[in-house]
Tab-separated table of C-alpha atoms in Angstrom:
chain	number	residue	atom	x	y	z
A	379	UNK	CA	93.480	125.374	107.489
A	380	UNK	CA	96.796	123.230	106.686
A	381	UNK	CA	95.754	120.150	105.446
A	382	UNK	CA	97.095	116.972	107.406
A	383	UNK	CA	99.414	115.557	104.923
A	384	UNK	CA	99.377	111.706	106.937
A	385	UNK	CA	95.656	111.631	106.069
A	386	UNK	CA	96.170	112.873	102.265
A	387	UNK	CA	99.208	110.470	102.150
A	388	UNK	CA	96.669	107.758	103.106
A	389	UNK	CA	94.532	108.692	100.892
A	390	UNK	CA	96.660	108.990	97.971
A	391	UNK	CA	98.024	105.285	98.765
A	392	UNK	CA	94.359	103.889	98.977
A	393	UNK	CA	93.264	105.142	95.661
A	394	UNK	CA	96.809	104.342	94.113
A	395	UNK	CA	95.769	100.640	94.515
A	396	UNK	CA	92.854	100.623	93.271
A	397	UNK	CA	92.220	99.143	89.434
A	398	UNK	CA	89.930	102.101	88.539
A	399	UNK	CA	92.472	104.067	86.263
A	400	UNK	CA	90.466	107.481	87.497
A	401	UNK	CA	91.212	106.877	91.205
A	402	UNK	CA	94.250	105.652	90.799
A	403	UNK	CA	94.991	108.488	88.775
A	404	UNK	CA	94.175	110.958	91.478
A	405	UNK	CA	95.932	108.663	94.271
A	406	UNK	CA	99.172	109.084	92.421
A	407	UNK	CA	98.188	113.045	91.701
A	408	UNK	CA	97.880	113.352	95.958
A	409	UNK	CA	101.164	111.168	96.418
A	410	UNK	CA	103.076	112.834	93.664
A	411	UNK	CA	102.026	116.825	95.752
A	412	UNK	CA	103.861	115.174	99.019
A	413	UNK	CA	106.611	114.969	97.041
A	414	UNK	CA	107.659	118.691	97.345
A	415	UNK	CA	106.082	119.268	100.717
A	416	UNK	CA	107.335	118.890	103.842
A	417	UNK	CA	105.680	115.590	104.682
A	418	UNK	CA	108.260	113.784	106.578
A	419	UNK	CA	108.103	110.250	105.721
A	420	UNK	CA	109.009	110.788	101.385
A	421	UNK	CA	110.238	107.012	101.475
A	422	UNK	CA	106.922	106.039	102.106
A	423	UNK	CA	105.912	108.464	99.115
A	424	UNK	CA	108.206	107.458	96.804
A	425	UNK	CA	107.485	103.688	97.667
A	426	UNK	CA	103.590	104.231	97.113
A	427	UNK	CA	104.297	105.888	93.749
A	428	UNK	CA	106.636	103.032	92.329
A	429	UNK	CA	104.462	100.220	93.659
A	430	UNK	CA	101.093	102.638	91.826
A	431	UNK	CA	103.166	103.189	88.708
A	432	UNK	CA	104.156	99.756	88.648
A	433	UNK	CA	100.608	98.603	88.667
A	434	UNK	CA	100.072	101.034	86.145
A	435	UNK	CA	102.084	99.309	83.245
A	436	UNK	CA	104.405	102.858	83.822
A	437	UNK	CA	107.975	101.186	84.360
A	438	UNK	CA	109.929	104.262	83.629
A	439	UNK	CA	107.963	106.609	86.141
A	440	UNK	CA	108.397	103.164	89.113
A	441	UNK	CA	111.509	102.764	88.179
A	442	UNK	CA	112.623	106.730	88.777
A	443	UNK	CA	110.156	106.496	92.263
A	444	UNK	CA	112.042	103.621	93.091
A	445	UNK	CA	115.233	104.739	92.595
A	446	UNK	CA	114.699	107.998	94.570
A	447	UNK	CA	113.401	105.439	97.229
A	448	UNK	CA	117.000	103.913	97.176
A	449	UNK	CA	118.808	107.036	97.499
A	450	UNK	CA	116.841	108.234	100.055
A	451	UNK	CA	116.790	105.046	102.045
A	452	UNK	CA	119.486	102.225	100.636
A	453	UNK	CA	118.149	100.070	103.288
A	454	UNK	CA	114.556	99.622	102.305
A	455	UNK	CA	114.222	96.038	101.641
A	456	UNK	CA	110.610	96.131	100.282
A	457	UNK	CA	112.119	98.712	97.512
A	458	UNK	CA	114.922	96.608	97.002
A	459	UNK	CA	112.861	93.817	95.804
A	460	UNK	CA	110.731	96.420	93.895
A	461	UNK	CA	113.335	97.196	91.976
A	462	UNK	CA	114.460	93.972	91.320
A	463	UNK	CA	110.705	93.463	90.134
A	464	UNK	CA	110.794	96.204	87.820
A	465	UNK	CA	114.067	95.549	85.977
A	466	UNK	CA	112.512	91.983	85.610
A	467	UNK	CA	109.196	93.560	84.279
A	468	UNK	CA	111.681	96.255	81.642
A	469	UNK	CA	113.319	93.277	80.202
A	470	UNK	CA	110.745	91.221	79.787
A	471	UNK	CA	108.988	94.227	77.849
A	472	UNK	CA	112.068	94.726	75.590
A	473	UNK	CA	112.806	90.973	74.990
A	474	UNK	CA	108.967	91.075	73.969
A	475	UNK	CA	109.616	94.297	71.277
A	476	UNK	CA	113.118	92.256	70.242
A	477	UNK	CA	111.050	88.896	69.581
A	478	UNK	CA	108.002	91.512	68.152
A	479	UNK	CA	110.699	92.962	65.439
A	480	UNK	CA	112.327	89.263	64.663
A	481	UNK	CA	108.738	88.205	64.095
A	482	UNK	CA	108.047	90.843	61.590
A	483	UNK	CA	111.362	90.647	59.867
């Protein structure tokens, strides 16, 4: 039986958010296999996996999710201020490694 890929997508989204590192883990391993299906709605999927990365202290894999989101939909206003989030979130980490190295020199 083909599995119905709205319910694993809402599935995958559910345990994305959650703080558990194992489930969200295995939310992001469900969103991440819509991602070459056929599921029909991969803005949705590429949203989930920036906003689960994001949570996950992964900036580089939100920011590429986020990205795709763009390209696939330049429109999306809730990824446009996710990516303005991020690039906040990537500077603030390298300021913090800058300030880290003056510190130590």
């Amino acid at each position: 039986r083909e599995p119905n890929l709205a319910v694993k997508f809402s599935l995958g989204w559910v345990l994305s958010k959650l703080e558990s590192p194992t489930q969200r883990d295995a939310g992001i391993r469900l969103l991440t296999s819509l991602e070459d299906s056929n599921y029909e709605h991969l803005d949705d999927v590429s949203y989930a996996l920036a906003m689960a990365h994001t949570c996950s202290g992964d900036l580089e894999a939100a920011q590429a999710h986020v990205c795709r989101l763009l390209r696939i939909c330049p429109g999306h206003s809730k990824g446009t201020d996710l990516h303005g989030r991020i690039r906040r979130k990537m500077e603030e980490k390298r300021e913090q490694r800058q300030n880290a190295g003056i510190a130590i020199a």
